[in-house]
Coordinates of C-alpha atoms in Angstrom, one line a residue:
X1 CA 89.5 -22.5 -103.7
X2 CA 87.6 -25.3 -104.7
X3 CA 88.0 -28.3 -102.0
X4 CA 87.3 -32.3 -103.7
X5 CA 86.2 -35.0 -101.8
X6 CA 88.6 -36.5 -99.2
X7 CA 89.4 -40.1 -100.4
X8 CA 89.8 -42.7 -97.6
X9 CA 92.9 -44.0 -99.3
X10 CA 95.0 -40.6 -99.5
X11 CA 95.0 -40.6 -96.0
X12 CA 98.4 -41.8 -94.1
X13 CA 100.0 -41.6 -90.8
X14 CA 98.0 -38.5 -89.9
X15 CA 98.6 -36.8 -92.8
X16 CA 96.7 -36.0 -96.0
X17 CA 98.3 -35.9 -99.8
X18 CA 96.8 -33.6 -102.4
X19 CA 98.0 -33.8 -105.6
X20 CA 98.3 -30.7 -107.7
X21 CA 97.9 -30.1 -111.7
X22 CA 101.3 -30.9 -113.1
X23 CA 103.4 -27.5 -114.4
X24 CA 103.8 -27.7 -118.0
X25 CA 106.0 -25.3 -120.4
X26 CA 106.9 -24.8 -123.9
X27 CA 109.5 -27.0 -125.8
X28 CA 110.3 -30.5 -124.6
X29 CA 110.8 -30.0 -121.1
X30 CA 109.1 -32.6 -119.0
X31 CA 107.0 -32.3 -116.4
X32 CA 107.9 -31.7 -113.4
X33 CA 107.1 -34.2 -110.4
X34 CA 103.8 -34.0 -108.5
X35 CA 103.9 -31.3 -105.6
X36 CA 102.5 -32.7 -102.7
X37 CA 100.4 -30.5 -99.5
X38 CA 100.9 -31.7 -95.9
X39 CA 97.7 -30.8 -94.1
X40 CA 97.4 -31.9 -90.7
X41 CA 94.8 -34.1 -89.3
X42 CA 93.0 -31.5 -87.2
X43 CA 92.4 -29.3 -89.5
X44 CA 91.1 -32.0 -91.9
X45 CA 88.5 -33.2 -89.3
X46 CA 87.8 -29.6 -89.1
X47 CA 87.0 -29.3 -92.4
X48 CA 85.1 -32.5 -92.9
X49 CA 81.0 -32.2 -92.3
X50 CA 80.0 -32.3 -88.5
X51 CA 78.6 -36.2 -87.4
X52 CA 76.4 -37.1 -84.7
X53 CA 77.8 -39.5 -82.4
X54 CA 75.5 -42.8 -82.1
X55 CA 75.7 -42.9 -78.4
X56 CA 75.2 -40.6 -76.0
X57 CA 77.5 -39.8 -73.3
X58 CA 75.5 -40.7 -70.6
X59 CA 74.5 -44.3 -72.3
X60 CA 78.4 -45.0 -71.6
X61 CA 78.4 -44.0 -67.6
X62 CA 78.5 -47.4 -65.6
X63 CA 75.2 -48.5 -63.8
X64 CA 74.3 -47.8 -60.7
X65 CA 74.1 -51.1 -57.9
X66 CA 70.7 -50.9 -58.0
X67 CA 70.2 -50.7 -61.5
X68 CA 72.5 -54.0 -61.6
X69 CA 70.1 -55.6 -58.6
X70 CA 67.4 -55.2 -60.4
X71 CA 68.4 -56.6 -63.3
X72 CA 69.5 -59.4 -61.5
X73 CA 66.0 -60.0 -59.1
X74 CA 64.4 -59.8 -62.8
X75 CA 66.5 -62.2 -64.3
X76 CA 66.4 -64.7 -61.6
X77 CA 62.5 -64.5 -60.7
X78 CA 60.3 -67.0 -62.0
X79 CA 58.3 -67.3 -64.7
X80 CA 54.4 -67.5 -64.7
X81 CA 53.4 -70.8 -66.2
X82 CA 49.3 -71.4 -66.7
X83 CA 48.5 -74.9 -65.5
X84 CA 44.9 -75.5 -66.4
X85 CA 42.6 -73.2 -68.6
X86 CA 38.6 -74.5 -68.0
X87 CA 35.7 -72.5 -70.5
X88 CA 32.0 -71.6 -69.1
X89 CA 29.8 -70.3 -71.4
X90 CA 26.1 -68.1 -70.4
X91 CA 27.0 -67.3 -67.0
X92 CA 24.3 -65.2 -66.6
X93 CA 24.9 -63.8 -69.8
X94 CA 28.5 -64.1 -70.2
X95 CA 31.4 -66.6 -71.1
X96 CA 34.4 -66.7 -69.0
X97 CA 37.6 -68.6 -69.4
X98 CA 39.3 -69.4 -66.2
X99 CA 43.0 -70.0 -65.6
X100 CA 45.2 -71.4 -62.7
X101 CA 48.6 -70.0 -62.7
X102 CA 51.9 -71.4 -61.1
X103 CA 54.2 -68.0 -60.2
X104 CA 56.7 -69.5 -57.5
X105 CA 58.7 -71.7 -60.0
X106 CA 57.1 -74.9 -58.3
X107 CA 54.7 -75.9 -60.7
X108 CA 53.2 -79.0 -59.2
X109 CA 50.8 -76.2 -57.4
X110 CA 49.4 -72.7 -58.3
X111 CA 49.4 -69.7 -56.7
X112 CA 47.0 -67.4 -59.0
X113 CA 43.3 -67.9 -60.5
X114 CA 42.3 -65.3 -63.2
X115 CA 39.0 -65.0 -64.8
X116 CA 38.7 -62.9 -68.3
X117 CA 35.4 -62.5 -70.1
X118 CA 35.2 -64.0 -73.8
X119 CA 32.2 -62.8 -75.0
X120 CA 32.3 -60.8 -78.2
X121 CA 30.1 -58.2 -77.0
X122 CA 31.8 -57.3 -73.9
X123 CA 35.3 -55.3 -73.2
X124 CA 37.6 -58.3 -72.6
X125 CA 37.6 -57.8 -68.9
X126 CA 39.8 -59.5 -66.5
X127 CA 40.0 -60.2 -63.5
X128 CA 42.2 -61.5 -60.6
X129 CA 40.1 -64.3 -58.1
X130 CA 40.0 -62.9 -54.7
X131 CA 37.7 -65.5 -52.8
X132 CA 34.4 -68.1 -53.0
X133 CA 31.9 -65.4 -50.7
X134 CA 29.1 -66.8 -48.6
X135 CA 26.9 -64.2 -48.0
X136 CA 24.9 -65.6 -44.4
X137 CA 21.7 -63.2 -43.9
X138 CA 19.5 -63.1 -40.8
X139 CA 16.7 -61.4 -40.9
X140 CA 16.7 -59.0 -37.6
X141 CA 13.8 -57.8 -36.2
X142 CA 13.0 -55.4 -33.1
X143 CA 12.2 -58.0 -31.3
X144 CA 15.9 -59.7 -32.1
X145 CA 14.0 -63.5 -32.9
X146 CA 13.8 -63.5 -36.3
X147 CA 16.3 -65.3 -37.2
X148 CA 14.4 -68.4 -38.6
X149 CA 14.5 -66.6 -42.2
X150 CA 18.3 -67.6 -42.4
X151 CA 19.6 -67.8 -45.5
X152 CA 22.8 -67.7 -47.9
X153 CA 23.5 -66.2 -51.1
X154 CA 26.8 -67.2 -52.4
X155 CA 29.8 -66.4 -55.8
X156 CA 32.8 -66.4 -56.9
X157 CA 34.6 -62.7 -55.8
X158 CA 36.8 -61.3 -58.7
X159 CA 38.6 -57.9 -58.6
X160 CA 39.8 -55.9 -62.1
X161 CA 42.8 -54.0 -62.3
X162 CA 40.5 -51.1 -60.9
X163 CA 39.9 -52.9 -57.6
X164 CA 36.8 -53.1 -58.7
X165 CA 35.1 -56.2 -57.1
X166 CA 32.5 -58.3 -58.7
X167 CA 30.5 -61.0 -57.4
X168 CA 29.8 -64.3 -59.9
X169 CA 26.8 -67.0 -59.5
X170 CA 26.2 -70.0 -61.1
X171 CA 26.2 -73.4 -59.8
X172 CA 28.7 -74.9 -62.2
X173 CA 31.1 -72.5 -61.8
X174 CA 30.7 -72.2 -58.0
X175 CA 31.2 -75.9 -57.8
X176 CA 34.9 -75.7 -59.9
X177 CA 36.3 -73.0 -57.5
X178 CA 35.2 -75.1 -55.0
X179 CA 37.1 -77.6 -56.4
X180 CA 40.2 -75.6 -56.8
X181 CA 39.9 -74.3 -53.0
X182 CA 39.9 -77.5 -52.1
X183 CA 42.7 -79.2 -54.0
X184 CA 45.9 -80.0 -52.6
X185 CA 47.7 -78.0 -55.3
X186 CA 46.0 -74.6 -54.0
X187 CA 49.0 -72.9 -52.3
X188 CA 47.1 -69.9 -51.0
X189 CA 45.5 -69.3 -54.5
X190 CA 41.8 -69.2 -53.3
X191 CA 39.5 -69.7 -50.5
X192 CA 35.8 -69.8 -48.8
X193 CA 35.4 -66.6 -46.8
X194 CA 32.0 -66.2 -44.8
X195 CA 30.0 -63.0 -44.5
X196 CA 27.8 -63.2 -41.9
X197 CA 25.3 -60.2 -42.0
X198 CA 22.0 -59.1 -40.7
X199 CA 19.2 -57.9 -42.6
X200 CA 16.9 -55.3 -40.8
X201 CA 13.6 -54.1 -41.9
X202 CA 12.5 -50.6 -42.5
X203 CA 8.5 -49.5 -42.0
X204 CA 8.4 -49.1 -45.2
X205 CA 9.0 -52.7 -45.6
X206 CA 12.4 -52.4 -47.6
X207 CA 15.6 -54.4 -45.7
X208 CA 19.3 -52.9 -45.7
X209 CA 22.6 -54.2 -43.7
X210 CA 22.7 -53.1 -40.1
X211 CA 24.6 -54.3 -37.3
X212 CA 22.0 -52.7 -35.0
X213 CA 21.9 -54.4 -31.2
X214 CA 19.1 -54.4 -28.6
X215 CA 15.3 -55.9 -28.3
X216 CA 13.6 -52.5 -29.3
X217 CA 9.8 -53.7 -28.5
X218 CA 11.2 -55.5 -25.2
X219 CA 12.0 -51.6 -24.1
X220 CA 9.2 -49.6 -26.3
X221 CA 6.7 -47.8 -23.9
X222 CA 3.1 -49.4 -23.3
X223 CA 0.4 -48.7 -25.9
X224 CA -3.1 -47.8 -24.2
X225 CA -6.0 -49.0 -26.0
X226 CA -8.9 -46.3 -26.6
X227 CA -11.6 -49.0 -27.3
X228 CA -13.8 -51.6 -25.0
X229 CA -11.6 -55.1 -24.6
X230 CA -13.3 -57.6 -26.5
X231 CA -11.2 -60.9 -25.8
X232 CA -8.1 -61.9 -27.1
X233 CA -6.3 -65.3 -28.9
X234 CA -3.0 -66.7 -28.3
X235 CA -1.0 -68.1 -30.9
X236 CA 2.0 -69.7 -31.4
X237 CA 3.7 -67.9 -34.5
X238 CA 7.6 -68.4 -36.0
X239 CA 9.3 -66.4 -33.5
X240 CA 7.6 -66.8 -30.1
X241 CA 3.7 -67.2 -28.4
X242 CA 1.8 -64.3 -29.0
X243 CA -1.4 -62.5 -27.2
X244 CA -3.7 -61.1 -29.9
X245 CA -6.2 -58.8 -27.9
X246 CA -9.0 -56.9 -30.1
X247 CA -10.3 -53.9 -29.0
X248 CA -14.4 -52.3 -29.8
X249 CA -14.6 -48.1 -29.8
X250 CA -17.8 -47.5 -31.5
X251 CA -21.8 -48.6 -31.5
X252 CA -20.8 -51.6 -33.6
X253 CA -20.2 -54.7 -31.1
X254 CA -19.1 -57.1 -34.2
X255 CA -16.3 -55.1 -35.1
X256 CA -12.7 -54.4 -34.0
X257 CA -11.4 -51.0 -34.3
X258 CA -8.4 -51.9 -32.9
X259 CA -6.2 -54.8 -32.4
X260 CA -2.9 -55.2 -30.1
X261 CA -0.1 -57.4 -29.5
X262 CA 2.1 -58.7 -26.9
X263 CA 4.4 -61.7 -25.6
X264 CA 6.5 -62.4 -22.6
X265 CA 8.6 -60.3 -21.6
X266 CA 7.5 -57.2 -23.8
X267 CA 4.5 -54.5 -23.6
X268 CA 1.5 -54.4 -25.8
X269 CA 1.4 -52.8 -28.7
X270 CA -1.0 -51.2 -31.4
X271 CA -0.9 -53.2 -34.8
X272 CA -0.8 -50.0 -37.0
X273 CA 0.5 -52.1 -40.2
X274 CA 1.2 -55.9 -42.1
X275 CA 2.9 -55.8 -44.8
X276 CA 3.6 -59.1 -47.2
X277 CA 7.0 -59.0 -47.9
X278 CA 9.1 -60.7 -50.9
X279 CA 12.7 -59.7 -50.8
X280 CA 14.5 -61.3 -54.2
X281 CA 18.4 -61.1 -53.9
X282 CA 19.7 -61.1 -57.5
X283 CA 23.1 -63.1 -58.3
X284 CA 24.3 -64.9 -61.0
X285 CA 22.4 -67.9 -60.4
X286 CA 19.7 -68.7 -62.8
X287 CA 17.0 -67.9 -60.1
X288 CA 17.4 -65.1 -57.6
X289 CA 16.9 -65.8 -54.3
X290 CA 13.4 -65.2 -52.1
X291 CA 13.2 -64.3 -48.4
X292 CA 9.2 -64.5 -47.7
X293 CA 7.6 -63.5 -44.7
X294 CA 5.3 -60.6 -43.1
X295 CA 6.0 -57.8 -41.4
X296 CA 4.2 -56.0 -38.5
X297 CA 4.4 -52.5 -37.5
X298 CA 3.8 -52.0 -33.9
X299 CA 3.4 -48.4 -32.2
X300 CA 3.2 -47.3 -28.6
X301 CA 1.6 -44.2 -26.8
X302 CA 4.1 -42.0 -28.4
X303 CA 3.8 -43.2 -32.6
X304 CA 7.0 -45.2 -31.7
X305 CA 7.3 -47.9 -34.5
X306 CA 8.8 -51.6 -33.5
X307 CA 9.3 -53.6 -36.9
X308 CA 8.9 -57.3 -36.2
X309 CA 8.8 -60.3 -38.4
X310 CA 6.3 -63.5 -38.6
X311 CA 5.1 -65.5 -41.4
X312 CA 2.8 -67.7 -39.2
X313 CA 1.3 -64.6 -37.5
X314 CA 0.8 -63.2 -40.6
X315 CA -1.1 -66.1 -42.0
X316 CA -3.9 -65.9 -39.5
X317 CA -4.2 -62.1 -39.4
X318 CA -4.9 -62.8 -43.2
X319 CA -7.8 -64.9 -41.8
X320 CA -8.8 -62.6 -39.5
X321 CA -9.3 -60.1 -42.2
X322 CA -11.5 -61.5 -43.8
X323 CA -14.1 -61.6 -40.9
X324 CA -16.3 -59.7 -39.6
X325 CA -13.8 -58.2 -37.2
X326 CA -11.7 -56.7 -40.0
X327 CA -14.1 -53.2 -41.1
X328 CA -13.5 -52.4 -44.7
X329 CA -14.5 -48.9 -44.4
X330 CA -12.8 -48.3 -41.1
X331 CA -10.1 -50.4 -41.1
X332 CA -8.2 -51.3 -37.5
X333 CA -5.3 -51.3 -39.3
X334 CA -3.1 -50.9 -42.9
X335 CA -2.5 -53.9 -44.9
X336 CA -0.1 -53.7 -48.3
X337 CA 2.4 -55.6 -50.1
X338 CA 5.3 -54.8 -51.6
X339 CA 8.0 -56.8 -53.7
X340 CA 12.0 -56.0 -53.6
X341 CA 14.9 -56.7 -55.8
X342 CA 18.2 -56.8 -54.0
X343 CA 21.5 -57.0 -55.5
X344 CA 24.9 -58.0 -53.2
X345 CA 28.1 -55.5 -53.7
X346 CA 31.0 -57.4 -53.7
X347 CA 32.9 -54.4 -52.5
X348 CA 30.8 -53.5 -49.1
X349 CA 29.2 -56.3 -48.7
X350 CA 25.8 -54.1 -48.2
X351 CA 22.5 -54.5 -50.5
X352 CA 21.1 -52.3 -52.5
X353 CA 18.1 -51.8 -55.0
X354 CA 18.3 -53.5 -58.2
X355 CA 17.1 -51.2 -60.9

């Protein structure tokens, strides 16, 4: 049986209507009336195509309190409103647009600094402000007085959303954070942390971070010298009053074949090396910044090595060099040089090689 299309309109009161073909016969008799079908109205939804509903039946269960809460905490919390929005351009290289952000509602202060990069060459990296870092270095030698090299390498310390830190120079922008720590609108946005650190020297004449302790020549053994004692010089270098002794062990009375080195209060010791040291420490400045000095190696009986720094003492061993004193082919000890790039990370606050 062929089924038509269920018309809105020919249901009633939970019933549906069909109309049938009128029964006709011969002659005049007249048609007889409509015959009507009662179907009810389960059996017609039965019939009718299968729907999907719009909403699932979970969408309808009530939320949960927390659910509620959190809608709530959302609603209520307050919205992030950028205060002030300051552009550097060649940083080192790169442009950076700086923001100050009010996040506690209270927007006569802030409470966030962000820094995002705006060059087109770069990844659009941003960054959260974490502090100003001042980097305080003193140089640390074996004999624990060499601290007249102080210095300080300072930046700007952003993080990404890595927790990657990063450390940026410049004067400029050094001086507007500066600014910003110290405006009365910084609610605990930003401020000036100090890193005090202490940079030791290797034989090789290299530095790295080291929070090593104790005067190392002050307990090294007693070097004994194999030559003749041929006099000696005091001098007054950097980092104490020295006794330069020089030593003869051949026919050759005009010539030292070995010198030695002492102060109060510690042994004498065998020059074995000077090295002329220039440690740069790359930042974002425009210039890195030097540490200059020289660097002795001293060795006892045993081929200990103490490590010690002077830039004075240095100076006139240069001198001395040059004499007679000094033989080229049989030197009394090693001279060399040797230049270092440094970089800061941000993230241990340890150097390394800058490559």
């Amino acid at each position: 049986m062929n089924i038509k299309a269920i018309n809105n309109t020919q249901l009633k009161f939970n019933q549906a209507v069909f109309k049938g073909k009128e029964s006709q016969k011969q002659g005049n008799i007249k048609s007889s009336s409509p015959s009507y079908v009662k179907i009810p109205l389960a059996v017609l939804i039965a019939m009718s195509p299968l729907t999907t509903p719009n909403t699932m039946a979970q969408d309808k269960l009530p939320k949960k309190p927390d659910e509620i809460l959190l809608e709530r905490q959302q609603k209520n919390q307050p919205k992030t409103k950028v205060l002030d929005v300051k552009t550097f351009f060649n940083v080192n290289g790169e442009n950076y647009v700086v923001r100050t952000k009010s996040t506690d509602g209270d927007h006569t202060n802030f409470e966030k600094i962000t820094v995002s990069q705006a060059t087109p060459k770069s990844r659009g990296a941003k960054y959260d402000t974490k502090e100003i870092s001042r980097y305080n270095f003193a140089p640390c030698t074996d004999d624990l007085e060499a601290n007249n090299g102080f210095f300080t390498i300072d930046g700007v310390q952003v993080q990404d959303i890595d927790s990657q830190k990063k450390l940026i120079g410049n004067e400029e922008f050094i001086n507007y954070f500066e600014e910003l720590a110290n405006s009365p609108k910084n609610n605990g946005a930003l401020e000036v942390v100090n890193h005090n650190e202490n940079i030791v020297p290797l034989p090789s004449g290299r530095v790295h971070v080291s929070y090593e302790d104790g005067n190392i020549w002050q307990d090294a053994e007693p070097y004994t010298p194999k030559g003749e004692y041929m006099g000696h010089r005091i001098l007054e270098g950097d980092n104490g009053i020295y006794d330069i002794a020089i030593y003869n062990s051949d026919d050759q009375t005009l010539t030292a074949e070995e010198f030695t080195l002492k102060k109060e209060g510690c042994p004498e010791l065998k020059i074995d090396k000077m090295i002329k040291v220039k440690s740069s420490f790359a930042t974002d400045h425009n210039k890195p910044i030097d540490y200059e000095t020289y660097q002795f190696n001293l060795t006892d009986d045993n081929g200990v090595t103490t490590v010690i720094y002077d830039k004075t003492l240095g100076e006139y061993m240069e001198r001395v060099c040059k004499s007679t004193l000094y033989e080229k082919d049989n030197v009394p000890f090693d001279k060399g040089s040797i230049e270092k790039e440094y970089k800061i990370s941000a993230s241990t606050n340890k150097i390394y090689d800058n490559k």
